[in-house]
mmCIF file with all atom_site columns, C-alpha atoms in Angstrom:
data_model
loop_
_atom_site.group_PDB
_atom_site.id
_atom_site.type_symbol
_atom_site.label_atom_id
_atom_site.label_alt_id
_atom_site.label_comp_id
_atom_site.label_asym_id
_atom_site.label_entity_id
_atom_site.label_seq_id
_atom_site.pdbx_PDB_ins_code
_atom_site.Cartn_x
_atom_site.Cartn_y
_atom_site.Cartn_z
_atom_site.occupancy
_atom_site.B_iso_or_equiv
_atom_site.pdbx_formal_charge
_atom_site.auth_seq_id
_atom_site.auth_comp_id
_atom_site.auth_asym_id
_atom_site.auth_atom_id
_atom_site.pdbx_PDB_model_num
ATOM 1   C CA . GLU W 1 1   ? -84.461  -33.766 94.021  1.00 87.00 ? 25  GLU W CA 1
ATOM 2   C CA . LEU W 1 2   ? -84.191  -33.176 90.285  1.00 90.00 ? 26  LEU W CA 1
ATOM 3   C CA . THR W 1 3   ? -85.881  -36.525 89.447  1.00 91.00 ? 27  THR W CA 1
ATOM 4   C CA . LEU W 1 4   ? -88.849  -35.111 91.067  1.00 94.00 ? 28  LEU W CA 1
ATOM 5   C CA . GLN W 1 5   ? -88.681  -32.142 89.487  1.00 95.00 ? 29  GLN W CA 1
ATOM 6   C CA . LEU W 1 6   ? -88.359  -34.437 85.873  1.00 95.00 ? 30  LEU W CA 1
ATOM 7   C CA . LYS W 1 7   ? -91.528  -36.340 87.034  1.00 96.00 ? 31  LYS W CA 1
ATOM 8   C CA . LYS W 1 8   ? -93.990  -33.010 88.057  1.00 96.00 ? 32  LYS W CA 1
ATOM 9   C CA . GLU W 1 9   ? -92.746  -31.745 84.400  1.00 96.00 ? 33  GLU W CA 1
ATOM 10  C CA . ILE W 1 10  ? -93.392  -34.773 82.744  1.00 97.00 ? 34  ILE W CA 1
ATOM 11  C CA . LEU W 1 11  ? -96.312  -36.167 84.278  1.00 97.00 ? 35  LEU W CA 1
ATOM 12  C CA . PRO W 1 12  ? -99.320  -33.112 82.907  1.00 98.00 ? 36  PRO W CA 1
ATOM 13  C CA . LEU W 1 13  ? -97.202  -33.636 79.268  1.00 98.00 ? 37  LEU W CA 1
ATOM 14  C CA . ARG W 1 14  ? -98.184  -37.870 79.954  1.00 98.00 ? 38  ARG W CA 1
ATOM 15  C CA . SER W 1 15  ? -101.690 -37.135 80.787  1.00 98.00 ? 39  SER W CA 1
ATOM 16  C CA . GLU W 1 16  ? -102.379 -34.853 77.550  1.00 98.00 ? 40  GLU W CA 1
ATOM 17  C CA . ILE W 1 17  ? -100.475 -37.529 75.552  1.00 98.00 ? 41  ILE W CA 1
ATOM 18  C CA . GLN W 1 18  ? -103.298 -40.602 77.351  1.00 98.00 ? 42  GLN W CA 1
ATOM 19  C CA . LYS W 1 19  ? -105.770 -37.804 76.189  1.00 98.00 ? 43  LYS W CA 1
ATOM 20  C CA . TYR W 1 20  ? -105.254 -37.508 72.487  1.00 98.00 ? 44  TYR W CA 1
ATOM 21  C CA . ARG W 1 21  ? -104.801 -41.397 71.980  1.00 98.00 ? 45  ARG W CA 1
ATOM 22  C CA . SER W 1 22  ? -107.704 -42.286 73.901  1.00 97.00 ? 46  SER W CA 1
ATOM 23  C CA . GLU W 1 23  ? -109.299 -38.949 71.194  1.00 97.00 ? 47  GLU W CA 1
ATOM 24  C CA . LEU W 1 24  ? -107.373 -41.065 68.644  1.00 97.00 ? 48  LEU W CA 1
ATOM 25  C CA . ARG W 1 25  ? -108.725 -44.210 69.121  1.00 97.00 ? 49  ARG W CA 1
ATOM 26  C CA . LEU W 1 26  ? -112.784 -42.733 69.233  1.00 96.00 ? 50  LEU W CA 1
ATOM 27  C CA . GLU W 1 27  ? -112.244 -41.516 65.917  1.00 96.00 ? 51  GLU W CA 1
ATOM 28  C CA . LEU W 1 28  ? -110.472 -44.762 64.380  1.00 94.00 ? 52  LEU W CA 1
ATOM 29  C CA . THR W 1 29  ? -113.988 -45.988 65.110  1.00 95.00 ? 53  THR W CA 1
ATOM 30  C CA . ALA W 1 30  ? -116.525 -43.255 64.609  1.00 95.00 ? 54  ALA W CA 1
ATOM 31  C CA . GLU W 1 31  ? -118.688 -43.494 61.010  1.00 95.00 ? 55  GLU W CA 1
ATOM 32  C CA . LYS W 1 32  ? -117.394 -41.374 59.959  1.00 95.00 ? 56  LYS W CA 1
ATOM 33  C CA . PHE W 1 33  ? -113.400 -41.062 59.515  1.00 93.00 ? 57  PHE W CA 1
ATOM 34  C CA . ASP W 1 34  ? -111.864 -37.439 60.326  1.00 96.00 ? 58  ASP W CA 1
ATOM 35  C CA . GLU W 1 35  ? -108.720 -37.406 58.339  1.00 96.00 ? 59  GLU W CA 1
ATOM 36  C CA . ALA W 1 36  ? -107.677 -33.958 59.692  1.00 97.00 ? 60  ALA W CA 1
ATOM 37  C CA . ARG W 1 37  ? -108.618 -34.185 62.716  1.00 97.00 ? 61  ARG W CA 1
ATOM 38  C CA . VAL W 1 38  ? -106.689 -37.659 63.347  1.00 97.00 ? 62  VAL W CA 1
ATOM 39  C CA . LYS W 1 39  ? -103.621 -36.180 61.508  1.00 98.00 ? 63  LYS W CA 1
ATOM 40  C CA . ASN W 1 40  ? -103.498 -32.860 63.999  1.00 98.00 ? 64  ASN W CA 1
ATOM 41  C CA . LEU W 1 41  ? -103.880 -35.564 66.801  1.00 98.00 ? 65  LEU W CA 1
ATOM 42  C CA . VAL W 1 42  ? -100.895 -37.646 65.555  1.00 98.00 ? 66  VAL W CA 1
ATOM 43  C CA . GLU W 1 43  ? -98.722  -34.219 65.258  1.00 98.00 ? 67  GLU W CA 1
ATOM 44  C CA . GLN W 1 44  ? -99.940  -33.227 69.408  1.00 98.00 ? 68  GLN W CA 1
ATOM 45  C CA . ILE W 1 45  ? -98.393  -36.789 70.557  1.00 98.00 ? 69  ILE W CA 1
ATOM 46  C CA . SER W 1 46  ? -95.795  -35.815 68.452  1.00 98.00 ? 70  SER W CA 1
ATOM 47  C CA . ASP W 1 47  ? -94.663  -32.290 69.805  1.00 98.00 ? 71  ASP W CA 1
ATOM 48  C CA . LEU W 1 48  ? -95.427  -33.828 73.441  1.00 98.00 ? 72  LEU W CA 1
ATOM 49  C CA . SER W 1 49  ? -93.886  -37.258 72.803  1.00 98.00 ? 73  SER W CA 1
ATOM 50  C CA . LYS W 1 50  ? -90.559  -34.699 71.679  1.00 98.00 ? 74  LYS W CA 1
ATOM 51  C CA . GLN W 1 51  ? -91.231  -32.552 74.430  1.00 98.00 ? 75  GLN W CA 1
ATOM 52  C CA . ILE W 1 52  ? -90.860  -35.361 77.235  1.00 98.00 ? 76  ILE W CA 1
ATOM 53  C CA . GLN W 1 53  ? -87.745  -36.537 75.601  1.00 97.00 ? 77  GLN W CA 1
ATOM 54  C CA . LEU W 1 54  ? -86.306  -33.280 75.983  1.00 98.00 ? 78  LEU W CA 1
ATOM 55  C CA . LYS W 1 55  ? -86.866  -32.660 79.158  1.00 97.00 ? 79  LYS W CA 1
ATOM 56  C CA . ARG W 1 56  ? -84.959  -36.090 80.241  1.00 96.00 ? 80  ARG W CA 1
ATOM 57  C CA . THR W 1 57  ? -81.932  -35.773 78.006  1.00 95.00 ? 81  THR W CA 1
ATOM 58  C CA . MET W 1 58  ? -81.692  -32.163 79.706  1.00 96.00 ? 82  MET W CA 1
ATOM 59  C CA . HIS W 1 59  ? -82.647  -33.805 83.118  1.00 96.00 ? 83  HIS W CA 1
ATOM 60  C CA . GLN W 1 60  ? -79.512  -36.419 82.255  1.00 94.00 ? 84  GLN W CA 1
ATOM 61  C CA . ARG W 1 61  ? -77.134  -34.178 81.513  1.00 95.00 ? 85  ARG W CA 1
ATOM 62  C CA . ALA W 1 62  ? -77.886  -32.306 84.461  1.00 95.00 ? 86  ALA W CA 1
ATOM 63  C CA . ILE W 1 63  ? -76.968  -35.297 86.462  1.00 94.00 ? 87  ILE W CA 1
ATOM 64  C CA . ARG W 1 64  ? -73.646  -36.119 84.762  1.00 95.00 ? 88  ARG W CA 1
ATOM 65  C CA . ASN W 1 65  ? -72.675  -32.514 85.216  1.00 95.00 ? 89  ASN W CA 1
ATOM 66  C CA . LEU W 1 66  ? -73.350  -33.201 89.255  1.00 95.00 ? 90  LEU W CA 1
ATOM 67  C CA . LEU W 1 67  ? -70.818  -36.450 89.210  1.00 95.00 ? 91  LEU W CA 1
ATOM 68  C CA . THR W 1 68  ? -66.549  -36.827 89.471  1.00 96.00 ? 92  THR W CA 1
ATOM 69  C CA . PRO W 1 69  ? -64.896  -37.228 85.966  1.00 96.00 ? 93  PRO W CA 1
ATOM 70  C CA . ASP W 1 70  ? -64.852  -40.777 87.515  1.00 96.00 ? 94  ASP W CA 1
ATOM 71  C CA . GLN W 1 71  ? -68.589  -41.640 87.714  1.00 95.00 ? 95  GLN W CA 1
ATOM 72  C CA . GLN W 1 72  ? -69.167  -39.621 84.673  1.00 95.00 ? 96  GLN W CA 1
ATOM 73  C CA . GLN W 1 73  ? -66.874  -41.899 82.873  1.00 95.00 ? 97  GLN W CA 1
ATOM 74  C CA . LYS W 1 74  ? -69.035  -44.717 84.681  1.00 94.00 ? 98  LYS W CA 1
ATOM 75  C CA . TYR W 1 75  ? -72.642  -42.837 83.497  1.00 92.00 ? 99  TYR W CA 1
ATOM 76  C CA . ASP W 1 76  ? -71.474  -42.441 79.798  1.00 92.00 ? 100 ASP W CA 1
ATOM 77  C CA . LEU W 1 77  ? -70.855  -45.586 79.759  1.00 92.00 ? 101 LEU W CA 1
ATOM 78  C CA . HIS W 1 78  ? -73.978  -47.465 80.628  1.00 91.00 ? 102 HIS W CA 1
ATOM 79  C CA . LEU W 1 79  ? -75.797  -44.377 79.074  1.00 89.00 ? 103 LEU W CA 1
ATOM 80  C CA . LEU W 1 80  ? -73.826  -45.453 75.531  1.00 91.00 ? 104 LEU W CA 1
ATOM 81  C CA . SER W 1 81  ? -74.655  -50.100 76.603  1.00 90.00 ? 105 SER W CA 1
ATOM 82  C CA . GLY W 1 82  ? -78.668  -48.597 76.220  1.00 83.00 ? 106 GLY W CA 1
ATOM 83  C CA . ARG W 1 83  ? -79.748  -50.791 79.704  1.00 78.00 ? 107 ARG W CA 1
ATOM 84  C CA . LYS W 1 84  ? -82.173  -49.337 82.000  1.00 71.00 ? 108 LYS W CA 1
ATOM 85  C CA . ILE W 1 85  ? -81.165  -48.760 85.603  1.00 63.00 ? 109 ILE W CA 1
ATOM 86  C CA . GLU W 1 86  ? -81.932  -51.350 88.154  1.00 63.00 ? 110 GLU W CA 1
ATOM 87  C CA . ARG W 1 87  ? -83.837  -50.782 91.242  1.00 59.00 ? 111 ARG W CA 1
ATOM 88  C CA . ARG W 1 88  ? -84.093  -53.313 93.670  1.00 58.00 ? 112 ARG W CA 1
ATOM 89  C CA . ARG W 1 89  ? -87.724  -53.537 94.897  1.00 58.00 ? 113 ARG W CA 1
ATOM 90  C CA . PHE W 1 90  ? -87.685  -53.171 98.723  1.00 58.00 ? 114 PHE W CA 1
ATOM 91  C CA . ASP W 1 91  ? -87.702  -56.768 98.657  1.00 57.00 ? 115 ASP W CA 1
ATOM 92  C CA . ASP W 1 92  ? -85.973  -58.534 96.805  1.00 56.00 ? 116 ASP W CA 1
ATOM 93  C CA . ARG W 1 93  ? -85.932  -62.152 97.743  1.00 55.00 ? 117 ARG W CA 1
ATOM 94  C CA . PRO W 1 94  ? -87.617  -64.565 95.709  1.00 57.00 ? 118 PRO W CA 1
ATOM 95  C CA . ARG W 1 95  ? -91.338  -64.545 95.507  1.00 57.00 ? 119 ARG W CA 1
ATOM 96  C CA . LEU W 1 96  ? -91.060  -68.061 96.723  1.00 57.00 ? 120 LEU W CA 1
ATOM 97  C CA . MET W 1 97  ? -89.400  -66.918 99.691  1.00 58.00 ? 121 MET W CA 1
ATOM 98  C CA . ARG W 1 98  ? -91.734  -63.850 101.308 1.00 58.00 ? 122 ARG W CA 1
ATOM 99  C CA . ASP W 1 99  ? -95.120  -63.972 102.846 1.00 59.00 ? 123 ASP W CA 1
ATOM 100 C CA . PRO W 1 100 ? -98.018  -64.298 100.790 1.00 59.00 ? 124 PRO W CA 1
ATOM 101 C CA . ASP W 1 101 ? -99.518  -62.079 102.951 1.00 61.00 ? 125 ASP W CA 1
ATOM 102 C CA . GLY W 1 102 ? -97.390  -59.513 103.665 1.00 60.00 ? 126 GLY W CA 1
ATOM 103 C CA . PRO W 1 103 ? -95.876  -58.501 106.514 1.00 60.00 ? 127 PRO W CA 1
ATOM 104 C CA . ARG W 1 104 ? -97.423  -59.844 109.779 1.00 59.00 ? 128 ARG W CA 1
ATOM 105 C CA . PRO W 1 105 ? -98.426  -56.710 111.858 1.00 58.00 ? 129 PRO W CA 1
ATOM 106 C CA . ASP W 1 106 ? -97.436  -58.699 114.875 1.00 59.00 ? 130 ASP W CA 1
ATOM 107 C CA . ARG W 1 107 ? -93.772  -59.235 113.615 1.00 56.00 ? 131 ARG W CA 1
ATOM 108 C CA . GLY W 1 108 ? -93.072  -56.241 111.632 1.00 56.00 ? 132 GLY W CA 1
ATOM 109 C CA . PHE W 1 109 ? -90.866  -56.086 108.357 1.00 55.00 ? 133 PHE W CA 1
ATOM 110 C CA . ARG W 1 110 ? -88.772  -59.208 108.128 1.00 53.00 ? 134 ARG W CA 1
ATOM 111 C CA . ASN W 1 111 ? -85.320  -59.365 106.759 1.00 53.00 ? 135 ASN W CA 1
ATOM 112 C CA . ARG W 1 112 ? -83.696  -61.899 105.805 1.00 48.00 ? 136 ARG W CA 1
#
């Protein structure tokens, strides 16, 4: 539930960043270079990125607060290691073992 809330909060910020980056690319290719506009766009992108980072940090702290002391130790070690959490895909078999056409309607999903 917390992760879904975070994603909902970040989505519009990411969209705005994409919009500003597109505008920045257009400015870079324009015949007449507007340095003030470019600085403004870069600042907007930076501000939105800061907001996203702050939301992520607060989210991580909220998650940590829900954990037991043992879980908090593991969580802290993971955060300090700098590695991302690997999520297993639904079908985690090697690619060669999967049916290239996907699940067959007559057989459903296969478990191996």
